[in-house]
Short mmCIF file of C-alpha atoms in Angstrom, two decimals:
data_model
loop_
_atom_site.label_atom_id
_atom_site.label_comp_id
_atom_site.label_asym_id
_atom_site.label_seq_id
_atom_site.Cartn_x
_atom_site.Cartn_y
_atom_site.Cartn_z
CA UNK A 149 -56.77 -24.25 200.48
CA UNK A 150 -57.31 -20.82 198.96
CA UNK A 151 -54.34 -18.42 198.89
CA UNK A 152 -54.41 -15.83 201.70
CA UNK A 153 -55.56 -12.44 200.47
CA UNK A 154 -54.15 -10.37 203.34
CA UNK A 155 -50.41 -10.77 202.70
CA UNK A 156 -47.90 -9.57 200.10
CA UNK A 157 -44.26 -10.54 199.65
CA UNK A 158 -41.72 -7.95 198.52
CA UNK A 159 -38.62 -8.70 196.42
CA UNK A 160 -35.70 -6.47 195.47
CA UNK A 161 -35.12 -7.12 191.76
CA UNK A 162 -31.46 -6.16 192.21
CA UNK A 163 -30.86 -9.05 194.62
CA UNK A 164 -30.85 -12.68 193.47
CA UNK A 165 -31.35 -13.83 197.08
CA UNK A 166 -34.37 -11.56 197.47
CA UNK A 167 -36.00 -12.81 194.27
CA UNK A 168 -35.34 -16.43 195.23
CA UNK A 169 -36.77 -16.06 198.75
CA UNK A 170 -39.82 -14.12 197.58
CA UNK A 171 -40.59 -16.79 194.98
CA UNK A 172 -40.33 -19.47 197.65
CA UNK A 173 -42.77 -17.63 199.89
CA UNK A 174 -45.18 -16.75 197.11
CA UNK A 175 -45.22 -20.30 195.79
CA UNK A 176 -45.67 -21.76 199.29
CA UNK A 177 -48.97 -19.88 199.57
CA UNK A 178 -49.85 -19.86 195.84
CA UNK A 179 -49.98 -16.07 195.90
CA UNK A 180 -51.23 -14.42 192.70
CA UNK A 181 -48.96 -11.99 190.84
CA UNK A 182 -50.60 -8.92 192.36
CA UNK A 183 -49.52 -10.10 195.84
CA UNK A 184 -45.87 -10.36 194.76
CA UNK A 185 -44.30 -6.91 194.74
CA UNK A 186 -41.06 -6.24 192.89
CA UNK A 187 -39.07 -3.12 193.73
CA UNK A 188 -35.63 -1.84 192.75
CA UNK A 189 -33.50 -0.55 195.60
CA UNK A 190 -30.01 -0.78 197.04
CA UNK A 191 -29.13 -4.23 198.38
CA UNK A 192 -26.97 -2.77 201.17
CA UNK A 193 -28.11 -3.15 204.77
CA UNK A 194 -28.37 0.60 205.29
CA UNK A 195 -30.13 3.12 203.05
CA UNK A 196 -30.48 6.94 203.13
CA UNK A 197 -33.96 8.19 204.03
CA UNK A 198 -34.59 9.79 200.64
CA UNK A 199 -33.78 6.52 198.86
CA UNK A 200 -35.98 4.58 201.29
CA UNK A 201 -38.88 6.93 200.51
CA UNK A 202 -38.39 6.80 196.75
CA UNK A 203 -37.37 3.20 196.06
CA UNK A 204 -39.03 1.23 198.87
CA UNK A 205 -41.97 3.03 200.47
CA UNK A 206 -43.32 4.74 197.34
CA UNK A 207 -42.83 1.64 195.18
CA UNK A 208 -44.62 -0.66 197.64
CA UNK A 209 -47.61 1.60 198.21
CA UNK A 210 -47.99 2.49 194.54
CA UNK A 211 -48.33 -1.24 193.88
CA UNK A 212 -50.85 -1.71 196.71
CA UNK A 213 -53.02 1.13 195.46
CA UNK A 214 -52.76 0.09 191.81
CA UNK A 215 -54.02 -3.41 192.62
CA UNK A 216 -56.65 -2.33 195.20
CA UNK A 217 -54.71 -3.98 198.03
CA UNK A 218 -54.16 -0.91 200.19
CA UNK A 219 -57.07 -1.62 202.52
CA UNK A 220 -57.11 -5.43 202.40
CA UNK A 221 -53.48 -6.37 203.05
CA UNK A 222 -52.58 -6.78 206.71
CA UNK A 223 -49.07 -8.22 206.36
CA UNK A 224 -45.99 -7.10 204.43
CA UNK A 225 -43.23 -9.71 204.04
CA UNK A 226 -39.83 -8.26 203.18
CA UNK A 227 -36.92 -10.40 202.02
CA UNK A 228 -33.15 -10.62 202.36
CA UNK A 229 -31.57 -8.10 200.01
CA UNK A 230 -33.84 -5.22 201.04
CA UNK A 231 -32.12 -2.75 203.42
CA UNK A 232 -32.81 -3.21 207.12
CA UNK A 233 -31.91 0.24 208.47
CA UNK A 234 -32.46 3.90 207.55
CA UNK A 235 -29.18 5.81 207.85
CA UNK A 236 -30.65 8.92 209.45
CA UNK A 237 -31.54 7.93 213.01
CA UNK A 238 -30.95 4.19 212.63
CA UNK A 239 -34.65 3.39 212.26
CA UNK A 240 -35.82 0.02 210.98
CA UNK A 241 -36.92 -0.03 207.34
CA UNK A 242 -39.59 -2.58 208.26
CA UNK A 243 -40.91 -0.44 211.11
CA UNK A 244 -41.09 2.61 208.84
CA UNK A 245 -42.81 0.75 206.00
CA UNK A 246 -45.55 -0.75 208.14
CA UNK A 247 -46.74 2.65 209.40
CA UNK A 248 -46.17 4.61 206.19
CA UNK A 249 -49.93 5.20 205.68
CA UNK A 250 -50.05 7.02 209.03
CA UNK A 251 -47.39 9.60 208.05
CA UNK A 252 -45.88 9.56 211.51
CA UNK A 253 -42.80 11.75 212.11
CA UNK A 254 -39.52 10.08 213.04
CA UNK A 255 -38.92 10.71 216.73
CA UNK A 256 -35.61 10.09 218.43
CA UNK A 257 -36.29 11.05 222.04
CA UNK A 258 -37.26 8.24 224.40
CA UNK A 259 -40.11 10.38 225.75
CA UNK A 260 -41.55 10.86 222.25
CA UNK A 261 -42.13 7.28 221.14
CA UNK A 262 -45.22 6.47 219.10
CA UNK A 263 -47.32 4.10 221.20
CA UNK A 264 -48.47 0.93 219.44
CA UNK A 265 -52.29 0.76 219.65
CA UNK A 266 -52.11 -3.00 219.01
CA UNK A 267 -49.93 -3.49 222.11
CA UNK A 268 -51.38 -6.08 224.51
CA UNK A 269 -54.23 -6.82 222.12
CA UNK A 270 -55.75 -10.30 222.36
CA UNK A 271 -57.71 -10.18 219.11
CA UNK A 272 -56.81 -10.59 215.47
CA UNK A 273 -54.90 -7.81 213.73
CA UNK A 274 -56.67 -5.71 211.11
CA UNK A 275 -55.09 -3.00 208.98
CA UNK A 276 -58.56 -1.46 208.55
CA UNK A 277 -58.95 -1.08 212.32
CA UNK A 278 -55.44 0.09 213.17
CA UNK A 279 -54.51 2.16 210.12
CA UNK A 280 -51.18 0.41 209.63
CA UNK A 281 -49.74 -2.90 208.45
CA UNK A 282 -47.55 -5.46 210.22
CA UNK A 283 -44.19 -6.17 208.59
CA UNK A 284 -42.01 -9.24 208.97
CA UNK A 285 -38.91 -10.31 207.11
CA UNK A 286 -37.35 -13.48 205.71
CA UNK A 287 -33.62 -13.07 206.33
CA UNK A 288 -30.55 -14.77 207.73
CA UNK A 289 -26.87 -15.26 207.07
CA UNK A 290 -27.71 -17.20 203.91
CA UNK A 291 -30.64 -17.27 201.51
CA UNK A 292 -31.07 -20.92 202.51
CA UNK A 293 -31.65 -19.85 206.11
CA UNK A 294 -34.36 -17.41 205.02
CA UNK A 295 -35.97 -20.09 202.85
CA UNK A 296 -35.95 -22.48 205.79
CA UNK A 297 -38.05 -19.97 207.74
CA UNK A 298 -40.82 -20.64 205.22
CA UNK A 299 -40.35 -24.40 205.42
CA UNK A 300 -40.39 -24.27 209.23
CA UNK A 301 -43.58 -22.25 209.18
CA UNK A 302 -45.33 -24.75 206.92
CA UNK A 303 -44.12 -27.65 209.09
CA UNK A 304 -45.05 -25.98 212.38
CA UNK A 305 -47.31 -28.03 214.62
CA UNK A 306 -48.73 -27.65 218.11
CA UNK A 307 -45.86 -29.22 220.01
CA UNK A 308 -45.38 -29.34 223.75
CA UNK A 309 -41.80 -28.23 223.29
CA UNK A 310 -39.65 -26.57 225.91
CA UNK A 311 -39.87 -22.85 226.65
CA UNK A 312 -36.54 -21.59 227.99
CA UNK A 313 -36.43 -18.26 229.80
CA UNK A 314 -33.04 -17.20 231.10
CA UNK A 315 -32.92 -14.22 233.43
CA UNK A 316 -29.76 -12.40 234.45
CA UNK A 317 -30.10 -11.44 238.13
CA UNK A 318 -27.32 -8.88 237.75
CA UNK A 319 -29.55 -6.83 235.43
CA UNK A 320 -31.40 -4.75 238.01
CA UNK A 321 -33.27 -1.51 238.16
CA UNK A 322 -35.57 0.46 235.89
CA UNK A 323 -36.53 -1.15 232.59
CA UNK A 324 -34.19 -4.10 233.26
CA UNK A 325 -36.61 -5.19 235.97
CA UNK A 326 -39.41 -4.99 233.41
CA UNK A 327 -37.64 -7.52 231.16
CA UNK A 328 -36.88 -9.94 234.00
CA UNK A 329 -40.33 -9.69 235.56
CA UNK A 330 -41.99 -10.34 232.21
CA UNK A 331 -39.91 -13.50 231.82
CA UNK A 332 -41.08 -14.60 235.27
CA UNK A 333 -44.72 -13.93 234.35
CA UNK A 334 -44.26 -15.82 231.09
CA UNK A 335 -42.85 -18.83 232.93
CA UNK A 336 -45.84 -18.88 235.27
CA UNK A 337 -48.39 -18.56 232.45
CA UNK A 338 -46.76 -21.26 230.33
CA UNK A 339 -46.61 -23.67 233.26
CA UNK A 340 -50.31 -23.06 233.90
CA UNK A 341 -50.98 -24.00 230.28
CA UNK A 342 -49.14 -27.28 230.76
CA UNK A 343 -45.94 -26.51 228.85
CA UNK A 344 -42.50 -27.64 229.96
CA UNK A 345 -40.64 -24.54 231.11
CA UNK A 346 -37.01 -24.00 231.99
CA UNK A 347 -36.88 -20.77 233.97
CA UNK A 348 -33.43 -19.85 235.19
CA UNK A 349 -32.82 -17.11 237.75
CA UNK A 350 -29.18 -17.93 238.46
CA UNK A 351 -26.09 -16.27 237.02
CA UNK A 352 -25.55 -19.18 234.62
CA UNK A 353 -26.12 -18.67 230.90
CA UNK A 354 -28.21 -21.51 229.51
CA UNK A 355 -27.54 -23.07 226.13
CA UNK A 356 -26.76 -26.39 224.45
CA UNK A 357 -30.46 -27.25 224.40
CA UNK A 358 -32.69 -28.75 221.73
CA UNK A 359 -36.44 -29.28 221.44
CA UNK A 360 -37.17 -25.62 222.09
CA UNK A 361 -40.51 -24.06 221.20
CA UNK A 362 -39.73 -20.72 222.80
CA UNK A 363 -36.65 -18.86 224.00
CA UNK A 364 -35.95 -15.56 225.75
CA UNK A 365 -32.64 -14.43 227.25
CA UNK A 366 -30.33 -11.47 227.68
CA UNK A 367 -28.05 -12.86 224.97
CA UNK A 368 -24.63 -11.25 225.05
CA UNK A 369 -25.89 -8.78 227.67
CA UNK A 370 -25.89 -11.67 230.13
CA UNK A 371 -22.87 -11.28 232.40
CA UNK A 372 -22.00 -14.96 231.82
CA UNK A 373 -22.88 -15.17 228.12
CA UNK A 374 -21.28 -18.06 226.24
CA UNK A 375 -21.43 -17.61 222.48
CA UNK A 376 -20.75 -21.29 221.72
CA UNK A 377 -23.65 -22.38 223.93
CA UNK A 378 -25.92 -19.75 222.37
CA UNK A 379 -25.11 -21.05 218.91
CA UNK A 380 -25.88 -24.64 219.93
CA UNK A 381 -29.51 -23.95 220.79
CA UNK A 382 -31.91 -25.94 218.59
CA UNK A 383 -35.57 -25.32 217.82
CA UNK A 384 -38.72 -27.12 216.73
CA UNK A 385 -40.44 -25.84 213.58
CA UNK A 386 -42.73 -23.04 214.75
CA UNK A 387 -40.48 -21.96 217.64
CA UNK A 388 -40.15 -18.24 218.42
CA UNK A 389 -37.56 -16.23 220.36
CA UNK A 390 -36.44 -12.82 221.61
CA UNK A 391 -33.21 -11.60 223.18
CA UNK A 392 -32.75 -8.46 225.25
CA UNK A 393 -29.91 -7.24 223.05
CA UNK A 394 -29.79 -3.70 221.68
CA UNK A 395 -28.33 -4.43 218.23
CA UNK A 396 -29.26 -8.07 217.68
CA UNK A 397 -30.46 -7.33 214.12
CA UNK A 398 -27.79 -4.77 213.19
CA UNK A 399 -26.51 -7.10 210.47
CA UNK A 400 -27.15 -10.43 208.81
CA UNK A 401 -23.49 -10.80 207.86
CA UNK A 402 -21.31 -13.15 209.87
CA UNK A 403 -19.24 -11.47 212.54
CA UNK A 404 -17.89 -12.26 215.98
CA UNK A 405 -17.59 -8.56 216.78
CA UNK A 406 -20.13 -6.77 218.94
CA UNK A 407 -23.32 -8.04 220.51
CA UNK A 408 -25.00 -11.38 219.83
CA UNK A 409 -27.09 -11.67 216.68
CA UNK A 410 -30.51 -13.16 216.01
CA UNK A 411 -29.04 -14.50 212.77
CA UNK A 412 -27.39 -17.22 214.89
CA UNK A 413 -30.81 -18.31 216.15
CA UNK A 414 -32.16 -18.35 212.59
CA UNK A 415 -29.26 -20.59 211.58
CA UNK A 416 -30.10 -22.80 214.57
CA UNK A 417 -33.61 -23.34 213.27
CA UNK A 418 -35.86 -20.79 214.99
CA UNK A 419 -38.99 -19.94 212.97
CA UNK A 420 -39.62 -16.46 214.33
CA UNK A 421 -37.45 -13.99 216.24
CA UNK A 422 -37.35 -10.28 216.99
CA UNK A 423 -34.30 -8.07 216.90
CA UNK A 424 -33.23 -4.43 216.71
CA UNK A 425 -31.24 -2.66 214.00
CA UNK A 426 -29.87 -0.07 216.46
CA UNK A 427 -30.31 0.86 220.14
CA UNK A 428 -34.03 0.60 221.07
CA UNK A 429 -33.73 0.87 224.90
CA UNK A 430 -35.10 -1.88 227.11
CA UNK A 431 -38.59 -0.35 227.26
CA UNK A 432 -39.08 -1.26 223.59
CA UNK A 433 -38.28 -4.95 223.95
CA UNK A 434 -40.93 -7.64 223.62
CA UNK A 435 -42.82 -8.42 226.79
CA UNK A 436 -42.17 -12.13 227.18
CA UNK A 437 -45.45 -12.82 228.96
CA UNK A 438 -47.53 -11.27 226.19
CA UNK A 439 -45.45 -12.80 223.39
CA UNK A 440 -45.70 -16.40 224.53
CA UNK A 441 -49.25 -16.15 225.87
CA UNK A 442 -50.61 -14.82 222.56
CA UNK A 443 -48.67 -17.30 220.46
CA UNK A 444 -49.73 -20.35 222.47
CA UNK A 445 -53.31 -19.01 222.50
CA UNK A 446 -53.39 -19.33 218.71
CA UNK A 447 -52.44 -15.91 217.41
CA UNK A 448 -50.06 -15.86 214.45
CA UNK A 449 -46.38 -14.96 214.55
CA UNK A 450 -46.79 -11.32 213.51
CA UNK A 451 -49.71 -10.70 215.87
CA UNK A 452 -47.81 -12.24 218.78
CA UNK A 453 -44.62 -10.21 218.33
CA UNK A 454 -46.37 -6.91 217.70
CA UNK A 455 -48.92 -7.38 220.50
CA UNK A 456 -45.86 -7.71 222.76
CA UNK A 457 -44.10 -4.62 221.35
CA UNK A 458 -45.10 -1.25 222.84
CA UNK A 459 -43.88 1.18 220.15
CA UNK A 460 -44.22 1.93 216.44
CA UNK A 461 -41.75 3.45 213.95
CA UNK A 462 -38.72 2.44 215.97
CA UNK A 463 -35.82 -0.01 215.71
CA UNK A 464 -37.81 -3.29 215.67
CA UNK A 465 -37.38 -6.03 213.10
CA UNK A 466 -39.45 -9.23 213.20
CA UNK A 467 -38.19 -12.30 211.37
CA UNK A 468 -40.49 -15.02 210.06
CA UNK A 469 -43.68 -15.84 208.18
CA UNK A 470 -46.40 -13.61 209.65
CA UNK A 471 -49.06 -16.29 209.07
CA UNK A 472 -47.29 -18.99 211.10
CA UNK A 473 -49.72 -20.09 213.83
CA UNK A 474 -49.06 -23.64 215.10
CA UNK A 475 -51.33 -23.23 218.13
CA UNK A 476 -54.35 -21.95 216.21
CA UNK A 477 -57.47 -23.98 216.95
#
């Protein structure tokens, strides 16, 4: 199989983990040297905007232009050891990098979001058509967890695994209803497709479950959240997930303080998951119905998450190999 020409992997030369993970990804797809970008930036999780511009954004796009990749690359794969958050405003580094060609201003008001033109799209993503890239990241508590994301992607097969959707009926009103209703729509669509679905509308928090191919819950925002049960979830290779948690990707360092983390789901074997580096508001969360419908219809991991995400240049961070597509025909 020929190497994909529409993806680049980005390594921070100052981070051993980043270099190791990027090599794993590049070798897994036999990417040529021009599709392996090396930058030098801080390895902290947060970076000032001026340093992001100089050491990450400018370095990446100088490489793309130098190697005539600016128009042909759809997917940017960042790695552990590259900052996740811009200090001013708490924006996601990944979200900023993917729309850098558009020169959009950072907007902090909830009425000023940049709408994602790829939202609810059923077709394939194209940087040429949209004017921006899609960015995903290989990260986790450990470098080994990030490397396993690549292994899981390569092992992913079209399995009739379980899709677990866990509502919290106490979350009512406004955008909370949007999250719960989208879970309900997702459950209906998945059942129509013949998948096994666990759809819970009680006050219980579900966990302690294996054989999962998809997962969506309120995480620690669930009134009856049980961290031990959350950490005992187990996933098939190719499984994807989302949690309605404001700061689920605020860190990839172990902590029991604050809200639940997507890093726990990565450690538990999920192949793709979306989180938020700071408060995004519920309107910005993935629409469960779109996410799981697109993925099971054969769209890849990046297309599925971003088709389900309504805004650009915000707090979003998508974990996983963008090319993972176990349900592709």
